[in-house]
Amino acid sequence: MRTLCHLAVGTALAFGLNAGAQAAEPPVDVVASGLAHPWAVAFIDQGRFLVTERPGRMRVIGPDGRVGPPLAGVPPVDAVGQGGLLDVVTDSDFAHNRTVHFCFAERGTGGNSTAMASARLSVDATRLENVKVIFRQKPKVASRAHFGCRIAEA
């Protein structure tokens, strides 16, 4: 019984001493600003990267943090509730084929759902070309809930 009491007091003291300790804040480096609900980042070339904005825009961010205009060619995005334009990744052979893959909430008969598309980023990085939807969730659902999507290339 005495050992149990010592264990309980020791545990209480240990947790009590740590209760006042504060975790250090992680460092934050702002590389771009003025984005609406930025969701995902994919590095492309020369220090530039693509960023998706949940309301349905994809932009190129320069190495100096300059935010480019929305890319043309992004398919219609159903940006309601938690849905919108979500993940983006570059193809493993992006340097040669300029292909990007991305997912988004898509409206259709009966509601909306997740879709995934592939496209080619134009040489001047102003538009998506040859956009092809390669996956559509079926059936569509009437929901404003989260349409999560993360892309992993195998």
mmCIF file of C-alpha atoms in Angstrom:
data_model
loop_
_atom_site.group_PDB
_atom_site.id
_atom_site.type_symbol
_atom_site.label_atom_id
_atom_site.label_comp_id
_atom_site.label_asym_id
_atom_site.label_seq_id
_atom_site.Cartn_x
_atom_site.Cartn_y
_atom_site.Cartn_z
ATOM 1 C CA MET A 1 0.000 0.000 0.000
ATOM 2 C CA ARG A 2 2.825 2.372 0.896
ATOM 3 C CA THR A 3 4.499 1.723 -2.504
ATOM 4 C CA LEU A 4 1.229 2.432 -4.320
ATOM 5 C CA CYS A 5 0.871 5.708 -2.399
ATOM 6 C CA HIS A 6 4.444 6.742 -3.291
ATOM 7 C CA LEU A 7 3.815 5.838 -6.938
ATOM 8 C CA ALA A 8 0.642 7.936 -7.002
ATOM 9 C CA VAL A 9 2.329 10.953 -5.370
ATOM 10 C CA GLY A 10 5.379 10.646 -7.638
ATOM 11 C CA THR A 11 3.206 10.472 -10.737
ATOM 12 C CA ALA A 12 1.143 13.470 -9.624
ATOM 13 C CA LEU A 13 4.291 15.502 -8.984
ATOM 14 C CA ALA A 14 5.818 14.536 -12.317
ATOM 15 C CA PHE A 15 2.727 15.564 -14.251
ATOM 16 C CA GLY A 16 2.295 18.679 -12.142
ATOM 17 C CA LEU A 17 5.840 19.841 -12.843
ATOM 18 C CA ASN A 18 5.352 19.401 -16.589
ATOM 19 C CA ALA A 19 1.980 21.153 -16.624
ATOM 20 C CA GLY A 20 3.619 24.578 -16.523
ATOM 21 C CA ALA A 21 6.109 23.822 -19.299
ATOM 22 C CA GLN A 22 5.168 25.272 -22.666
ATOM 23 C CA ALA A 23 6.080 23.736 -25.963
ATOM 24 C CA ALA A 24 8.248 25.911 -28.158
ATOM 25 C CA GLU A 25 6.410 27.412 -31.120
ATOM 26 C CA PRO A 26 7.653 26.019 -34.412
ATOM 27 C CA PRO A 27 9.295 28.583 -36.711
ATOM 28 C CA VAL A 28 7.065 29.942 -39.470
ATOM 29 C CA ASP A 29 8.392 31.267 -42.782
ATOM 30 C CA VAL A 30 5.760 32.945 -44.964
ATOM 31 C CA VAL A 31 6.662 32.344 -48.611
ATOM 32 C CA ALA A 32 3.457 33.695 -50.197
ATOM 33 C CA SER A 33 0.383 35.551 -49.008
ATOM 34 C CA GLY A 34 -3.029 36.542 -50.297
ATOM 35 C CA LEU A 35 -4.219 33.000 -51.013
ATOM 36 C CA ALA A 36 -7.765 31.810 -50.224
ATOM 37 C CA HIS A 37 -7.709 28.517 -48.295
ATOM 38 C CA PRO A 38 -4.455 27.176 -49.782
ATOM 39 C CA TRP A 39 -4.628 23.397 -49.695
ATOM 40 C CA ALA A 40 -1.707 21.661 -51.394
ATOM 41 C CA VAL A 41 1.723 22.420 -52.825
ATOM 42 C CA ALA A 42 3.652 20.719 -55.641
ATOM 43 C CA PHE A 43 7.148 21.851 -56.564
ATOM 44 C CA ILE A 44 7.660 22.261 -60.299
ATOM 45 C CA ASP A 45 10.884 23.898 -61.495
ATOM 46 C CA GLN A 46 13.334 26.751 -60.894
ATOM 47 C CA GLY A 47 12.165 27.209 -57.301
ATOM 48 C CA ARG A 48 8.532 27.578 -58.359
ATOM 49 C CA PHE A 49 5.595 25.601 -57.070
ATOM 50 C CA LEU A 50 1.906 25.058 -57.723
ATOM 51 C CA VAL A 51 -0.582 25.720 -54.969
ATOM 52 C CA THR A 52 -4.270 24.808 -54.958
ATOM 53 C CA GLU A 53 -6.858 27.059 -53.362
ATOM 54 C CA ARG A 54 -9.962 25.309 -52.102
ATOM 55 C CA PRO A 55 -12.362 27.736 -53.889
ATOM 56 C CA GLY A 56 -11.155 26.278 -57.220
ATOM 57 C CA ARG A 57 -7.994 28.084 -58.266
ATOM 58 C CA MET A 58 -4.507 26.741 -58.969
ATOM 59 C CA ARG A 59 -1.597 29.191 -59.079
ATOM 60 C CA VAL A 60 2.154 29.249 -59.624
ATOM 61 C CA ILE A 61 4.178 30.803 -56.819
ATOM 62 C CA GLY A 62 7.570 32.175 -57.840
ATOM 63 C CA PRO A 63 10.795 31.704 -55.876
ATOM 64 C CA ASP A 64 10.399 35.307 -54.707
ATOM 65 C CA GLY A 65 6.908 34.533 -53.311
ATOM 66 C CA ARG A 66 5.070 36.312 -56.121
ATOM 67 C CA VAL A 67 1.603 34.790 -56.519
ATOM 68 C CA GLY A 68 0.698 34.279 -60.157
ATOM 69 C CA PRO A 69 -2.806 34.593 -61.602
ATOM 70 C CA PRO A 70 -5.140 31.586 -61.514
ATOM 71 C CA LEU A 71 -4.244 28.985 -64.137
ATOM 72 C CA ALA A 72 -6.667 28.645 -67.033
ATOM 73 C CA GLY A 73 -8.072 25.194 -67.757
ATOM 74 C CA VAL A 74 -8.938 24.069 -64.230
ATOM 75 C CA PRO A 75 -12.206 22.106 -64.513
ATOM 76 C CA PRO A 76 -15.319 23.340 -62.683
ATOM 77 C CA VAL A 77 -14.915 22.796 -58.935
ATOM 78 C CA ASP A 78 -17.851 22.423 -56.540
ATOM 79 C CA ALA A 79 -16.476 24.587 -53.737
ATOM 80 C CA VAL A 80 -19.226 24.297 -51.138
ATOM 81 C CA GLY A 81 -18.844 23.511 -47.481
ATOM 82 C CA GLN A 82 -15.549 21.700 -47.083
ATOM 83 C CA GLY A 83 -15.234 20.623 -50.717
ATOM 84 C CA GLY A 84 -13.188 22.311 -53.411
ATOM 85 C CA LEU A 85 -9.865 22.017 -55.223
ATOM 86 C CA LEU A 86 -7.712 19.780 -53.054
ATOM 87 C CA ASP A 87 -4.437 17.913 -53.598
ATOM 88 C CA VAL A 88 -1.953 18.389 -56.433
ATOM 89 C CA VAL A 89 1.207 16.417 -57.251
ATOM 90 C CA THR A 90 3.654 16.481 -60.120
ATOM 91 C CA ASP A 91 4.228 13.361 -62.157
ATOM 92 C CA SER A 92 7.470 11.517 -61.409
ATOM 93 C CA ASP A 93 8.589 12.448 -64.948
ATOM 94 C CA PHE A 94 7.368 16.069 -64.716
ATOM 95 C CA ALA A 95 10.645 17.474 -66.075
ATOM 96 C CA HIS A 96 9.895 15.740 -69.397
ATOM 97 C CA ASN A 97 6.091 15.527 -69.594
ATOM 98 C CA ARG A 98 4.934 18.509 -67.413
ATOM 99 C CA THR A 99 2.050 16.355 -66.110
ATOM 100 C CA VAL A 100 0.262 17.204 -62.881
ATOM 101 C CA HIS A 101 -2.415 15.204 -61.072
ATOM 102 C CA PHE A 102 -5.016 16.861 -58.870
ATOM 103 C CA CYS A 103 -8.290 16.122 -57.138
ATOM 104 C CA PHE A 104 -11.378 18.194 -56.522
ATOM 105 C CA ALA A 105 -15.036 18.114 -55.524
ATOM 106 C CA GLU A 106 -17.143 17.707 -58.656
ATOM 107 C CA ARG A 107 -20.871 18.461 -59.027
ATOM 108 C CA GLY A 108 -23.046 15.958 -60.831
ATOM 109 C CA THR A 109 -26.484 14.356 -60.833
ATOM 110 C CA GLY A 110 -27.513 13.699 -57.248
ATOM 111 C CA GLY A 111 -24.907 15.906 -55.593
ATOM 112 C CA ASN A 112 -21.138 16.010 -55.607
ATOM 113 C CA SER A 113 -18.113 13.819 -54.968
ATOM 114 C CA THR A 114 -14.366 13.517 -55.363
ATOM 115 C CA ALA A 115 -12.801 13.436 -58.820
ATOM 116 C CA MET A 116 -9.167 13.150 -59.870
ATOM 117 C CA ALA A 117 -7.674 14.549 -63.062
ATOM 118 C CA SER A 118 -4.393 14.692 -64.941
ATOM 119 C CA ALA A 119 -3.266 17.584 -67.110
ATOM 120 C CA ARG A 120 -0.197 19.069 -68.723
ATOM 121 C CA LEU A 121 1.073 22.377 -67.350
ATOM 122 C CA SER A 122 1.738 24.685 -70.306
ATOM 123 C CA VAL A 123 5.360 25.628 -70.968
ATOM 124 C CA ASP A 124 4.642 29.210 -69.864
ATOM 125 C CA ALA A 125 2.890 27.854 -66.717
ATOM 126 C CA THR A 126 -0.313 29.828 -67.322
ATOM 127 C CA ARG A 127 -2.798 27.037 -68.036
ATOM 128 C CA LEU A 128 -3.620 23.352 -67.748
ATOM 129 C CA GLU A 129 -3.828 21.549 -71.080
ATOM 130 C CA ASN A 130 -5.334 18.194 -72.059
ATOM 131 C CA VAL A 131 -7.246 17.901 -68.785
ATOM 132 C CA LYS A 132 -8.591 14.385 -68.364
ATOM 133 C CA VAL A 133 -10.662 13.172 -65.410
ATOM 134 C CA ILE A 134 -9.228 9.752 -64.534
ATOM 135 C CA PHE A 135 -11.398 8.950 -61.487
ATOM 136 C CA ARG A 136 -14.929 9.867 -60.415
ATOM 137 C CA GLN A 137 -16.489 8.731 -57.162
ATOM 138 C CA LYS A 138 -19.895 7.125 -57.726
ATOM 139 C CA PRO A 139 -22.547 7.654 -56.657
ATOM 140 C CA LYS A 140 -22.607 11.393 -56.091
ATOM 141 C CA VAL A 141 -23.898 12.406 -52.676
ATOM 142 C CA ALA A 142 -25.868 15.414 -51.477
ATOM 143 C CA SER A 143 -23.443 16.681 -48.852
ATOM 144 C CA ARG A 144 -21.369 19.678 -47.836
ATOM 145 C CA ALA A 145 -19.004 17.404 -45.903
ATOM 146 C CA HIS A 146 -15.310 17.043 -46.546
ATOM 147 C CA PHE A 147 -14.228 15.524 -49.839
ATOM 148 C CA GLY A 148 -10.782 14.464 -48.756
ATOM 149 C CA CYS A 149 -8.198 13.498 -51.309
ATOM 150 C CA ARG A 150 -4.473 12.927 -51.035
ATOM 151 C CA ILE A 151 -2.525 11.597 -53.993
ATOM 152 C CA ALA A 152 0.416 9.230 -53.655
ATOM 153 C CA GLU A 153 2.346 7.993 -56.638
ATOM 154 C CA ALA A 154 3.514 4.401 -56.426
#
